[in-house]
Each structure stands twice: as structure tokens, then as C-alpha cells.
XYZ file of C-alpha atoms in Angstrom:
734
model
C 239.609 215.371 59.768
C 240.022 212.541 56.878
C 242.490 212.671 54.284
C 239.931 212.825 51.515
C 236.975 215.359 51.424
C 234.059 212.791 51.401
C 231.656 214.726 53.493
C 228.975 216.767 51.201
C 228.752 220.330 51.573
C 224.853 220.017 52.564
C 225.719 217.762 55.291
C 228.255 220.280 57.055
C 227.312 222.258 60.075
C 229.927 224.548 59.513
C 231.777 226.201 56.603
C 234.099 223.658 55.228
C 237.616 224.213 56.891
C 239.836 223.926 53.797
C 237.525 225.924 51.217
C 240.531 228.249 50.444
C 242.654 225.493 49.359
C 239.458 223.922 47.233
C 239.419 227.522 45.812
C 242.983 227.231 44.495
C 242.149 223.856 42.893
C 238.984 225.242 41.371
C 240.790 228.167 39.736
C 243.685 225.997 38.641
C 240.799 223.924 36.716
C 239.576 226.767 35.295
C 243.138 228.389 34.215
C 243.688 225.008 32.091
C 240.452 224.920 30.176
C 240.733 228.877 29.505
C 244.530 228.794 28.560
C 243.751 225.959 26.059
C 241.715 228.320 24.242
C 244.014 231.305 24.148
C 247.401 229.539 23.471
C 246.209 228.949 19.853
C 246.928 232.892 19.419
C 250.470 231.712 19.636
C 250.627 228.000 18.327
C 248.404 228.655 15.301
C 251.450 229.679 12.978
C 253.526 226.787 13.982
C 250.525 224.591 13.250
C 249.756 225.802 10.279
C 252.998 225.498 8.728
C 253.638 221.748 10.206
C 250.178 220.392 9.028
C 249.813 222.676 6.055
C 246.461 223.794 7.135
C 244.487 225.841 4.978
C 242.461 229.035 6.372
C 239.158 226.830 6.637
C 241.019 223.909 8.244
C 242.415 226.535 10.846
C 238.942 227.778 11.326
C 237.591 224.142 12.067
C 240.540 223.801 14.617
C 239.582 226.867 16.374
C 235.409 226.294 16.230
C 236.185 222.450 17.101
C 236.937 223.836 20.791
C 234.689 226.727 20.760
C 231.318 225.532 19.440
C 231.058 222.576 21.986
C 232.460 224.551 24.792
C 229.849 227.466 24.382
C 226.777 225.129 23.385
C 227.097 222.395 26.122
C 227.614 224.600 29.471
C 224.081 225.114 30.203
C 223.048 221.535 29.953
C 226.292 220.107 32.118
C 225.705 222.608 34.811
C 222.118 221.082 35.347
C 223.675 217.680 34.974
C 226.274 218.370 37.690
C 223.564 219.942 39.812
C 221.420 216.570 39.402
C 224.016 214.228 40.171
C 227.477 215.147 41.536
C 229.121 218.659 41.111
C 232.604 217.227 42.140
C 231.983 214.030 39.842
C 231.293 216.241 36.887
C 234.384 218.150 37.629
C 236.593 214.927 37.824
C 235.046 213.724 34.739
C 235.454 216.803 32.677
C 239.318 216.726 33.762
C 239.596 212.970 32.766
C 238.424 213.714 29.277
C 240.256 217.028 28.940
C 243.429 215.047 29.806
C 242.431 212.259 27.066
C 242.014 214.941 24.464
C 245.013 216.867 25.158
C 247.058 213.700 24.620
C 245.416 212.651 21.621
C 245.724 216.160 20.040
C 249.659 216.091 20.987
C 250.013 212.463 19.348
C 248.287 213.011 16.133
C 249.901 214.442 12.948
C 246.804 214.691 10.800
C 244.485 217.616 10.493
C 241.390 215.663 11.296
C 243.195 214.339 14.190
C 243.723 217.777 15.661
C 240.318 219.072 14.859
C 238.642 216.066 16.733
C 240.940 216.129 19.804
C 239.857 219.931 20.112
C 236.437 218.707 20.067
C 236.770 216.419 22.804
C 238.686 219.024 24.878
C 235.711 221.595 24.030
C 233.133 219.119 25.446
C 235.434 218.411 28.688
C 235.528 222.212 29.206
C 231.912 222.602 28.815
C 231.864 220.319 31.799
C 234.400 221.569 33.952
C 234.088 225.299 33.865
C 230.241 225.464 35.026
C 231.127 223.013 37.762
C 234.189 225.178 39.359
C 231.710 228.060 39.674
C 229.014 226.034 41.059
C 231.299 224.244 43.493
C 232.646 227.393 44.651
C 229.289 229.314 45.545
C 228.253 225.712 47.417
C 231.332 225.699 49.414
C 231.583 229.197 50.419
C 229.174 230.921 53.067
C 227.493 234.092 51.765
C 229.735 236.449 53.466
C 233.005 235.094 51.725
C 231.177 234.401 48.076
C 232.017 237.612 46.833
C 235.806 237.326 47.496
C 236.050 234.086 46.230
C 233.749 234.866 42.920
C 236.261 237.675 42.485
C 239.269 235.296 42.671
C 237.585 232.920 40.187
C 236.992 235.738 37.714
C 240.603 237.050 38.099
C 241.759 233.755 37.149
C 239.984 233.688 34.038
C 241.831 237.111 33.099
C 245.100 235.375 34.117
C 244.801 232.529 31.834
C 243.981 235.101 28.793
C 247.253 236.176 29.236
C 249.126 232.623 30.866
C 248.032 230.556 27.522
C 249.966 232.651 24.815
C 252.962 232.543 27.543
C 253.276 228.866 28.123
C 252.652 228.107 24.461
C 255.169 230.419 23.168
C 257.615 229.102 26.099
C 257.058 225.606 24.772
C 257.208 226.279 20.940
C 260.856 227.971 21.539
C 262.175 224.588 21.942
C 259.596 222.277 21.287
C 256.825 221.700 18.410
C 253.094 222.771 18.511
C 251.935 219.515 19.937
C 253.744 220.834 23.342
C 250.968 223.443 23.709
C 248.477 220.361 24.082
C 250.673 218.603 26.481
C 251.474 221.187 28.841
C 247.729 220.619 29.929
C 248.260 216.938 31.289
C 250.345 217.688 34.577
C 248.132 220.408 35.293
C 244.887 218.380 34.846
C 246.549 215.361 36.679
C 247.649 216.982 39.444
C 243.880 218.837 39.947
C 242.236 215.558 39.669
C 244.266 214.351 42.636
C 243.595 217.644 44.507
C 239.969 217.721 43.724
C 239.787 214.335 45.481
C 241.545 215.543 48.306
C 240.342 218.912 48.808
C 237.157 219.499 47.081
C 233.680 218.373 49.188
C 230.994 216.820 47.162
C 228.145 218.623 46.535
C 224.793 218.244 44.583
C 221.536 220.051 44.565
C 219.128 218.791 47.366
C 215.652 218.733 45.526
C 216.887 219.441 41.648
C 213.789 217.703 40.159
C 214.075 216.022 36.957
C 216.280 217.153 34.117
C 214.392 219.069 31.204
C 216.143 216.891 28.529
C 214.093 218.438 25.553
C 215.072 221.812 26.889
C 218.822 220.834 27.013
C 218.727 219.479 23.478
C 217.080 222.593 22.016
C 219.835 224.863 24.063
C 222.450 223.021 22.597
C 221.063 223.540 19.107
C 220.461 227.168 19.396
C 223.947 227.918 20.765
C 225.969 225.824 18.412
C 224.220 226.546 15.382
C 224.212 230.377 15.914
C 227.969 230.423 16.731
C 228.874 228.199 13.931
C 226.518 230.588 11.550
C 228.366 233.521 12.859
C 231.819 232.073 12.881
C 231.374 230.932 9.255
C 229.688 233.738 7.855
C 231.532 236.512 8.819
C 234.937 234.591 7.906
C 233.688 232.816 4.590
C 230.656 234.826 3.411
C 227.015 234.159 4.036
C 226.610 231.264 1.761
C 223.964 228.585 1.850
C 225.304 227.029 4.678
C 225.927 229.701 6.929
C 222.541 230.990 6.243
C 220.926 227.729 6.866
C 222.580 227.505 10.291
C 221.235 230.977 11.024
C 217.960 229.994 10.568
C 218.111 226.664 12.396
C 219.474 228.847 15.253
C 216.883 231.377 15.146
C 214.152 228.574 15.365
C 216.103 226.848 17.786
C 215.917 229.571 20.263
C 212.240 230.419 19.504
C 211.616 226.863 20.342
C 214.003 226.648 23.379
C 212.183 229.813 24.820
C 208.472 228.410 24.130
C 209.309 225.235 25.768
C 210.833 226.617 28.846
C 207.859 228.969 29.476
C 205.590 225.561 29.441
C 207.799 223.052 31.268
C 207.126 222.644 35.070
C 210.851 222.442 35.880
C 212.637 224.316 32.966
C 216.118 224.020 32.324
C 216.688 227.747 32.376
C 213.711 229.858 33.792
C 213.555 232.403 30.896
C 211.188 234.416 33.051
C 214.056 235.315 35.282
C 215.391 237.465 32.556
C 212.674 239.775 33.778
C 215.131 240.442 36.353
C 217.273 243.717 35.505
C 220.134 242.541 37.393
C 220.214 239.073 35.585
C 219.757 240.496 32.210
C 222.261 243.338 32.767
C 224.918 241.327 34.280
C 224.555 238.704 31.081
C 224.785 241.456 28.781
C 227.895 242.892 30.642
C 229.684 239.630 30.653
C 228.884 238.881 27.129
C 230.005 242.353 25.550
C 232.940 242.429 27.736
C 234.473 239.375 26.471
C 233.232 240.145 22.899
C 235.383 243.251 22.936
C 238.112 241.651 25.070
C 238.813 238.638 23.046
C 238.547 240.573 19.836
C 241.225 243.252 21.076
C 243.295 240.520 22.173
C 243.084 238.731 18.880
C 244.565 241.367 16.851
C 246.850 242.886 19.510
C 248.751 239.608 19.729
C 248.913 239.607 15.813
C 250.327 242.943 16.093
C 253.193 241.851 18.543
C 254.133 239.082 16.756
C 253.875 239.855 12.952
C 254.479 243.565 12.984
C 256.781 244.349 15.990
C 258.328 240.515 15.338
C 258.078 239.467 19.023
C 258.828 235.720 19.409
C 256.209 233.469 21.171
C 257.554 234.029 24.472
C 257.863 237.642 24.309
C 254.276 237.812 23.354
C 252.951 236.276 26.044
C 255.173 237.973 28.474
C 254.389 241.511 26.992
C 250.716 240.470 27.606
C 251.139 239.895 31.255
C 250.237 243.468 32.157
C 246.620 242.351 31.201
C 246.605 239.784 33.963
C 247.936 242.270 36.448
C 245.585 244.647 35.566
C 242.655 242.292 36.262
C 243.575 241.452 39.608
C 244.077 245.037 40.485
C 240.658 245.732 39.217
C 239.134 242.902 41.019
C 240.812 243.904 44.437
C 239.111 247.617 43.911
C 235.828 245.957 43.010
C 235.751 244.324 46.251
C 236.131 247.373 48.175
C 234.312 249.812 45.719
C 231.050 247.502 44.980
C 229.622 247.533 48.444
C 229.967 250.840 48.986
C 228.715 252.573 45.774
C 226.678 249.532 44.440
C 226.982 247.230 41.168
C 225.614 249.712 38.831
C 228.321 252.134 39.012
C 231.183 249.672 39.115
C 230.340 247.648 36.187
C 229.406 250.640 34.391
C 232.823 252.254 35.387
C 234.387 248.899 34.138
C 232.782 249.244 30.719
C 233.651 252.762 30.211
C 237.208 251.973 31.056
C 237.186 249.248 28.498
C 235.935 251.550 26.216
C 238.499 253.841 26.562
C 240.956 251.118 26.202
C 239.690 250.121 22.886
C 239.236 253.627 21.638
C 242.964 254.346 22.251
C 243.752 252.144 19.331
C 242.259 254.034 17.061
C 245.140 256.519 16.718
C 247.819 254.212 16.253
C 249.840 253.869 12.899
C 252.529 251.671 11.515
C 255.307 253.497 14.055
C 253.442 252.203 16.870
C 255.426 250.395 19.471
C 254.556 248.260 22.465
C 254.198 251.435 24.629
C 251.537 252.506 22.699
C 249.593 249.192 23.565
C 250.518 248.967 27.332
C 247.850 251.192 28.276
C 245.236 249.541 26.193
C 246.265 246.168 27.621
C 246.136 248.034 31.431
C 242.885 249.614 30.929
C 241.362 246.593 29.667
C 242.484 244.353 32.278
C 241.555 247.136 35.144
C 237.875 246.813 33.074
C 237.626 243.350 33.392
C 238.340 243.527 36.895
C 235.827 245.987 37.974
C 232.997 244.549 35.777
C 233.259 240.833 35.556
C 233.636 239.854 39.072
C 230.676 241.962 40.439
C 228.494 240.549 37.459
C 229.182 236.975 37.955
C 228.236 237.244 41.755
C 225.041 238.859 40.904
C 224.090 236.204 38.303
C 224.909 233.423 40.890
C 222.791 235.336 43.412
C 219.835 235.625 41.146
C 219.447 231.502 41.326
C 218.532 229.262 44.237
C 221.172 226.704 45.619
C 219.641 223.620 43.791
C 220.238 225.933 40.672
C 223.994 226.501 40.833
C 224.585 224.585 38.142
C 222.283 226.510 35.907
C 223.574 229.734 37.068
C 227.100 228.979 36.248
C 226.208 227.555 32.983
C 224.530 230.693 31.938
C 227.495 233.013 33.312
C 230.128 230.547 31.413
C 227.884 230.457 28.406
C 227.722 234.341 28.195
C 231.734 234.563 28.778
C 232.392 231.970 26.119
C 229.722 232.982 23.772
C 231.391 236.714 24.123
C 234.564 235.545 23.416
C 233.793 233.477 20.430
C 231.671 236.257 18.613
C 234.436 238.777 19.418
C 236.842 236.813 17.641
C 234.450 235.973 15.158
C 232.714 239.360 14.409
C 235.855 241.664 14.900
C 238.011 239.142 13.478
C 235.960 239.404 10.522
C 235.968 242.998 10.273
C 239.796 242.975 10.571
C 240.268 240.287 7.734
C 237.694 242.068 5.566
C 239.274 245.584 5.848
C 242.939 244.028 5.840
C 241.990 242.078 2.536
C 240.718 245.400 0.836
C 243.735 247.276 1.592
C 246.165 244.872 0.138
C 244.229 242.768 -2.562
C 245.628 245.784 -5.172
C 249.305 245.043 -4.029
C 248.973 241.263 -4.547
C 247.361 241.935 -8.399
C 251.156 242.252 -9.124
C 252.263 238.983 -7.370
C 255.233 237.417 -8.958
C 255.129 233.817 -10.245
C 253.136 234.052 -13.407
C 252.867 231.592 -16.471
C 253.182 232.310 -20.106
C 249.500 232.970 -20.189
C 249.761 235.557 -17.596
C 247.739 233.921 -15.242
C 249.780 232.890 -11.470
C 250.794 229.517 -10.766
C 249.367 227.047 -8.411
C 252.098 228.001 -5.707
C 251.586 231.794 -6.395
C 247.853 231.409 -5.800
C 248.614 229.664 -2.426
C 250.940 232.773 -1.636
C 248.575 235.357 -2.861
C 245.457 233.505 -0.793
C 247.531 233.493 2.450
C 248.857 236.849 2.035
C 245.596 238.294 1.611
C 243.916 236.250 4.176
C 245.897 237.612 7.117
C 249.069 239.787 8.209
C 250.719 236.403 9.340
C 250.453 234.951 6.000
C 251.879 237.874 4.345
C 254.800 237.725 6.677
C 255.295 234.043 6.158
C 255.025 234.503 2.274
C 257.711 237.592 2.400
C 260.172 235.393 4.671
C 259.677 232.450 1.793
C 260.303 235.236 -0.934
C 263.467 236.558 0.673
C 265.184 233.072 0.019
C 265.232 234.331 -3.680
C 267.749 237.161 -3.973
C 265.613 238.451 -6.957
C 262.340 238.438 -5.141
C 263.744 240.423 -1.831
C 262.687 243.472 -2.769
C 259.360 242.674 -3.507
C 259.111 240.672 -0.226
C 260.308 243.568 1.914
C 257.417 245.639 0.092
C 254.948 242.853 0.491
C 255.688 242.962 4.287
C 255.405 246.894 4.294
C 252.045 246.853 2.432
C 250.474 243.896 4.961
C 251.800 245.944 8.070
C 249.939 248.896 6.579
C 246.855 247.210 5.601
C 247.014 245.372 8.969
C 247.163 248.661 11.350
C 244.337 250.290 9.173
C 242.407 247.153 9.984
C 243.073 247.459 13.424
C 242.179 251.240 13.456
C 238.573 250.441 11.620
C 238.201 247.335 13.812
C 238.604 249.363 17.074
C 236.337 252.104 15.741
C 233.521 249.516 15.789
C 234.290 247.589 18.778
C 234.252 251.388 20.797
C 230.824 252.010 19.640
C 229.362 248.559 20.414
C 231.171 248.953 23.727
C 229.819 252.459 24.595
C 226.370 251.665 23.404
C 226.802 248.292 25.648
C 227.752 250.390 28.594
C 224.811 252.824 28.434
C 222.580 249.812 27.912
C 223.939 247.839 31.004
C 223.876 251.230 32.855
C 220.273 251.731 32.307
C 219.435 248.132 33.032
C 221.007 247.473 36.325
C 219.570 248.627 38.915
C 221.184 251.725 41.268
C 222.376 250.897 44.718
C 219.996 250.043 47.563
C 219.941 252.695 50.056
C 219.635 250.554 53.245
C 217.829 252.801 55.856
C 218.514 251.172 59.383
C 214.922 251.484 60.833
C 215.128 252.904 64.398
C 213.540 250.537 66.704
C 210.611 252.211 68.676
C 209.325 251.056 71.913
C 206.198 252.287 74.292
C 206.851 255.148 76.444
C 206.020 252.802 79.244
C 204.260 249.275 79.559
C 203.356 246.624 82.047
C 206.338 244.841 83.264
C 204.331 241.580 83.648
C 204.397 241.636 79.848
C 208.085 242.062 79.671
C 208.578 239.006 81.829
C 206.183 236.849 80.137
C 207.952 237.530 76.748
C 211.286 237.095 78.607
C 210.075 233.691 79.571
C 208.858 232.564 75.955
C 212.409 233.484 74.504
C 213.863 231.481 77.157
C 211.825 228.725 76.324
C 212.330 229.101 72.748
C 216.085 228.779 73.102
C 216.103 225.494 74.791
C 216.452 222.291 72.837
C 213.661 219.908 72.786
C 215.816 216.921 74.226
C 217.043 218.846 77.018
C 215.764 220.706 80.019
C 217.475 223.957 81.409
C 219.110 224.245 84.185
C 217.426 226.339 86.809
C 218.843 229.757 86.759
C 219.918 231.174 90.415
C 218.946 234.569 91.208
C 221.776 236.806 91.788
C 221.059 239.120 94.860
C 223.259 242.049 93.549
C 221.234 242.196 90.304
C 218.007 241.853 91.964
C 219.114 244.681 94.371
C 219.904 246.836 91.130
C 216.651 246.193 89.880
C 215.033 247.296 92.687
C 216.562 250.631 92.590
C 214.654 251.010 88.907
C 212.022 253.496 88.733
C 209.388 251.479 86.722
C 206.169 253.290 85.665
C 203.446 250.797 85.478
C 200.442 251.912 83.109
C 197.592 249.613 81.544
C 198.161 247.776 78.524
C 195.469 250.341 76.578
C 197.414 253.235 77.539
C 200.625 251.712 76.247
C 199.387 251.020 72.928
C 197.730 254.490 72.540
C 200.600 256.528 73.658
C 203.220 257.764 70.957
C 206.358 255.550 70.586
C 209.641 257.475 70.776
C 212.532 256.661 68.859
C 215.199 254.809 70.578
C 218.485 256.649 70.643
C 221.284 256.769 73.167
C 220.345 259.928 74.687
C 216.533 258.673 74.961
C 215.877 258.142 78.736
C 212.780 256.145 78.164
C 214.591 253.780 75.941
C 217.324 253.134 78.606
C 214.236 252.752 81.241
C 212.559 249.900 78.628
C 215.935 248.416 78.387
C 216.337 248.133 81.969
C 212.781 246.679 82.466
C 213.413 243.786 80.005
C 216.696 243.160 82.207
C 214.607 243.155 85.378
C 212.191 240.940 83.729
C 214.797 238.120 83.370
C 216.343 238.765 86.805
C 213.088 238.750 88.581
C 211.945 235.719 86.901
C 215.121 234.030 88.273
C 214.592 235.447 91.744
C 210.876 234.489 91.890
C 210.572 230.760 92.965
C 207.254 230.331 91.234
C 208.865 231.818 87.899
C 212.105 229.695 88.592
C 209.998 226.323 88.756
C 208.753 227.182 85.131
C 212.311 227.097 83.787
C 211.953 223.248 84.198
C 209.831 223.016 81.123
C 210.788 223.024 77.698
C 209.079 223.143 74.463
C 207.796 219.589 73.386
C 209.284 218.298 70.001
C 207.369 217.110 67.000
C 207.671 213.604 68.308
C 206.336 214.230 71.530
C 203.314 216.057 70.336
C 202.756 213.207 67.943
C 202.777 210.687 70.646
C 200.320 212.694 72.634
C 197.826 212.737 69.571
C 198.307 209.078 69.220
C 197.438 208.484 72.722
C 194.178 210.703 72.487
C 193.145 209.243 69.170
C 193.483 205.599 70.758
C 191.703 206.879 73.745
C 189.075 208.220 71.658
C 188.778 205.053 69.626
C 188.548 202.851 72.604
C 185.781 204.890 73.999
C 183.664 204.947 70.885
C 183.850 201.366 70.399
C 182.470 200.415 73.746
C 179.616 202.960 73.261
C 178.468 201.313 70.267
C 177.269 198.206 72.080
C 173.574 197.651 72.164
C 173.727 196.161 75.610
C 175.822 196.781 78.227
C 176.731 195.132 81.596
C 178.371 196.403 84.455
C 181.800 195.406 83.220
C 181.316 197.319 80.135
C 180.217 200.258 82.019
C 183.516 200.167 83.876
C 185.697 200.106 80.854
C 183.688 202.905 79.316
C 184.276 204.872 82.665
C 188.111 204.178 82.551
C 188.199 205.132 78.526
C 186.518 208.295 79.239
C 189.145 209.009 81.854
C 191.641 208.225 79.427
C 190.332 210.377 76.837
C 189.903 213.613 79.107
C 193.515 213.156 80.688
C 195.019 212.508 77.065
C 193.253 215.992 75.877
C 194.491 217.893 78.803
C 198.332 216.605 78.197
C 197.973 217.513 74.417
C 196.267 220.933 75.031
C 199.168 221.434 77.729
C 201.722 220.320 74.894
C 200.266 222.515 72.203
C 200.361 225.934 74.688
C 204.015 225.308 74.942
C 204.715 224.588 71.513
C 202.711 227.221 69.852
C 204.706 229.862 68.387
C 203.869 232.746 69.149
C 202.701 231.274 72.440
C 199.435 233.432 73.452
C 198.071 233.751 76.484
C 194.683 232.180 77.216
C 192.353 232.199 79.789
C 192.586 229.051 81.775
C 189.417 226.518 81.063
C 187.638 225.708 84.359
C 188.641 221.948 85.204
C 186.580 219.837 86.933
C 188.922 216.958 87.954
C 188.292 215.322 91.364
C 190.753 216.159 94.366
C 193.146 213.576 94.974
C 193.295 211.923 98.642
C 196.163 213.269 100.549
C 196.080 210.661 103.595
C 195.034 207.085 104.195
C 191.508 208.210 105.851
C 190.403 210.152 102.814
C 191.747 207.276 100.442
C 189.572 204.777 102.483
C 186.636 207.011 102.235
C 186.770 207.615 98.649
C 187.289 203.674 98.141
C 184.052 203.182 100.257
C 182.006 205.962 98.118
C 183.395 203.932 94.793
C 182.059 200.631 95.981
C 179.134 202.079 96.967
C 178.579 203.221 93.421
C 179.561 199.939 92.076
C 176.698 198.292 94.153
C 174.016 200.806 92.799
C 174.948 199.867 89.408
C 174.907 196.067 90.057
C 171.119 196.272 90.240
C 168.978 194.890 87.632
C 168.300 198.382 86.342
C 171.916 198.456 84.533
C 171.277 195.214 82.771
C 168.288 196.920 80.666
C 169.051 197.924 77.330
C 170.657 201.308 77.051
């Protein structure tokens, strides 16, 4: 075994030996791209203060990663299938490394946004490649477990991002949340080359570039319109992008229905399994990311947890994801995907619904059941949905399947933060706007100063802004009382917003659970059909079937060794009472079920075994064991010989005048043609599947001389025939 994994998966005769180590590398690659998205939940406040980001700037930092991440995954999944899945993974990790370094070293807002865009593009290359490589590398019997571990890793990354970012922010600046990606990606690049085998689709066909561009246009404009419209109002810009997104989606569907090799065959959504699984993944991450978005804010700005403490207190979510994934591996094969996924969505609905009753006195222990139930629901639902989505596509479309699954995941997360975050912000603003009307810092004309307007805007935008403004106001002893009241009012407004948003999320999740439960098919009841056999049959038929099965098991290039008869087995067979009836009687009689207590079934099994032993015992049948199925090359050679003989015979017969020499050649050509026909017919009899018993054709082959005298007599007859044909009669035109 070489040091580097260079043998493509499609050329391996056996499952890849290091596939579980390769799975670890794929999960590590997935971990780093998901962590880069969730780490901003902790790093955003520090980044906002250091770079003086406005609310719009911060939204662009978030969207710069999210929009290309979700929009490009489908197209990059297809490109990876076409050229190289491992190559796509390596390229994505390299680009992600470069984007992380650039984001850490820049000190300008536009630099951070551009770096996040580059990282989003790289993540769109990496994520579908990890899933398609996983499915291509693992055999089907182990695929469900591997997909479960992959899905659990995404849940782990949701909690690991804030934890690592918080740990770094305790001692370093916000750029360290970018640099933490570099050692992980560098290690992953080396491990991919050593452990992950190359893989590509066997016959992917041409890439549907226009369909890919339409998919990018549709997804990106819809996501951007929803994010901007929900946060800043449905002005001309978001409305324009929404219209473009709807038209792009319609154009994409129309083009894919007409294209012979579509990027995504939209007809596949007629499958209840595919549609239900995609909806379940989208809704689950919509609600999950939205819930984590405001739970993390509550822990940081209401309970005053530090960055590291916030990450640690989110870890129960990751633990529950692994527990739920372990349960679903055991539960789904027993009760079916429909009940497992629906149960996970019900658990997630209960988790979100439990936040409806919180108030300003809520502690971390009030959120612990929320995180636990939410993680358990993710583990129960996402793993079987991902496995079902991948199973709905052929092996040469694994990149499409991975891109579709990841698009649903990332689209759900983006919409969760945008939609639920928008409801949260709107409700929070309505709860604090009245208190901010008396904000200090007004000029002689009674209007707030520029600095006061900035503080009012920050306080009304989020609870994080209000807490930061309150900390600044406390530096002035005369404003300490107002600062404390501002923070209390902001916390109260935020808690009310969490209750209102949780109610909306509960309704959305409950309706989604009902839709998914109806769409997903129930468990397939596999009824084991009891094989039936005739009450009795001709043992010669069983012997012939056994001979044919023996021939089919032999390779074309080798002849099987003759089977020696076992005297003990032959004697045992002789004691079996075999009832022989005609084939007509065997067909017309009833066929009883084969059960361990059925004596007829046992007799039939003994007859089949007797046929094999009898074949080995009878010399004539043992001689047949020397035969083997001809290969396709041998058949082609015999067909070529026949065509050559027929062509030679036809060429001689087209002559207008023939002499004795040409007649002799024609006779030889005729015999060659007859011999080639017989050989080809014999080869086809052996190669035919199933081999049918044919009635032998009458053959007129001449007897072969067995001794010298018979040979001399035949030579004399041929010489006499030659002299007769040499007369002048044969020189006449024919």
C-alpha cells in the first residue's frame, strides 16, 4: 500500500481500507467551514467596535459569507463530479486558507467583507465535495453510519465555532477567529492527499452551464432580498432582487425541464422522499440557526457570559446531536424514516416552544433543555434526511445530491437568521423605542447630537448595542442611573422579542413537521416471500440446472478442475427416496411453501444436492466439467471465422467459368464454412443465458477413418472423384 491515496474509488475492487480515517478528514474539512459561519456570533461585537462597523456593514460581513456559500454549492458539486471530487476539496481548502489569512490581516471594512466572500466561495466548493466523497468511498452497508457522523459533525461545529472564537477573543483580537482556520485547513490538505482517494463520476455528461448560472442567480438574489428586506425594509433594492430571484427560479425550472442533461433534474422532486427530506433539512436549520442566534445573544448580553463561557454553555447542543444521531442509526431501520424524522421535528418544536414562557429572570438552566432537545432533534432528523437525499441520486450525480442537501442546509440557516432575526429585531425595537425618546445628549434646539443619534441607533438595533451604550454611559457618574435603566429596558424588550419570535418559530416548525410527516412515505414492510417448489420433479432437470450453475460460476479464461466423486456422498444419495413424475405433472400440481417442517421441501433440497453429487459420480457428466463458458472475445473470433469462410465461398461462386482447381477450392471453402457454423453454434449454446435445452440438429458429417486401410480406401475414392470431375464436362460454363 502506497503512502498517498492515488487509486480512484471507481477502480477499486474492494472497499477502501482507510475509509474511516478518510471520513475523519472529511468531517474536519466540514467542521472548519461551518465554524467560520457560527464564530461570528461571538466575534461580531469585538469586530464592530474595532472596525466601527455600522449595522449595514456588519450585515454585509455576514452576508458576504452566506450568499455565495448557499448559491454556489449546487454548481460546484456538479463540477466536482465532472472533473475531480478530491481536487475540488483540495482547491476549496486552499482558497479558504487564503481568505482566512486575508481576513485576519486586513484592518478595513471592505477588506473583511471581501475576505468573507472568498471564504464563502471556498466553503461552497468544500462542503458538497465532502459529502459526495463520503458516499463514493463507503459501501452501501456502511453509508448510513458515515452520513450520520457527517451530519453530527455539522451540529458539533455549531457549538465549536463560538467556543473557539470566544477562547481566542479572551486573549487576542477579532482577527484570531480567522487565523484559527489556517492550521486546520493546512492539516486537512495534507491529510486529504494521504487518506482520501480520488473520485469522479464515471459518465457525467456535459455540464449544464446555463442551468448552473440560473441556479446561482436564483438562490443568491432570493437570499439577499430576504436578508436585506427583513432587516432594512422592503425598499426598491430588496424588492428588485426578489423579483429577479423569482424570475430566475422560473427560468431555471423551465430550462432544466428541457435540457437533456440537466444540472438538477427537477422532475426528481415528484419523489415524496426527496421533497420531504429537503423540506425537513431546510426547516430544521431555519429554526435551529434562528434559535441559536438569539440564545447566544441572551447568554452574552443578558446573563453577561464571556465569549468562552458562551461557547462552553452551547456545548450541550453538540452532545445532544451525537446522541440523537446514535439513536437514529438504531431507530430508523426499525420504524422507518418517516417516524424518525417527524419525531425529531416534534422534539425540535417542543424545544422552541419552551422558550415562550421565559422572562427576565431566566437563567442558563432555563435554556439547557432548549439546547438539549434542539440537538436531539437535529440528530434524529438530519442524518436520515441526508442519507435519503443522497440515495435518490445515481452515483454519477453525487455532487448534485450533496450540493442540494448542503444548499437546503445553508439556505435554511441563512433564512433562519434573516427571518427570525428580523422578527426579533422588529419586536425589540418596538419595545425600546419609547424609552430612547428621552435619551440624554440633546442640543439647545432639543434635538439629539450626532453622538447621541449614533447611541440611539445602536441601542434600538439590538440588545448588544444597548449594553455597549450603557457601559459607555456608566463612565459618566451623572448618567449611571440612566445607563442601568437602559440596560434593564433593553433586556426586557429583548426577552419579549424572544418570546414573540419563539412563538412564530414554533408555529412554523409545527406546520413543517405536519407537512414532512405527510409527505414522507411510511416504512416499507418487507414481506419475505417463502419460496415454493414443486411437490416432485424430474431429477434430470435438477441435474441439468446444477450443471448450468456450475458452468456459470467458472471464469472464461480458466477451465474448472474435474470434480471427483465422493463415495460416501454417493452412497448417501442412493438412500434418498426420489419420486419421479413427468414435467407436466410437476407443473400442474400445487406448490407447497418451504418450511423447516415441510418434508417435501427437504426432499427437494436433497434432490438438488443429489444432482450435484451424481454429476460428479457419472463419468459422462464429469467429462462435461471440462467445458467452460466462452468469453465475448472467443465468440467474436468464431463469428469472424464464419464471415471469412462465407466471404471466400461467395467469391469463388461468383466466377462465370470454373475449372477443376476452382471447384476444389470452393469445396474446401464450403467445408470451412460448415465447420465455422458448427463451432459458432456450439459456443452460443454454452454462452446463452439461460441455456435452453435444444433438440440436436441432424448432422451429416462424414465418418472419420480409424485405421490405415480405411484411410487408403477413402483416398482412393477421392482420387476417383477427382478424375471424374477432370473430364471435359466440368470445363463447360456453369
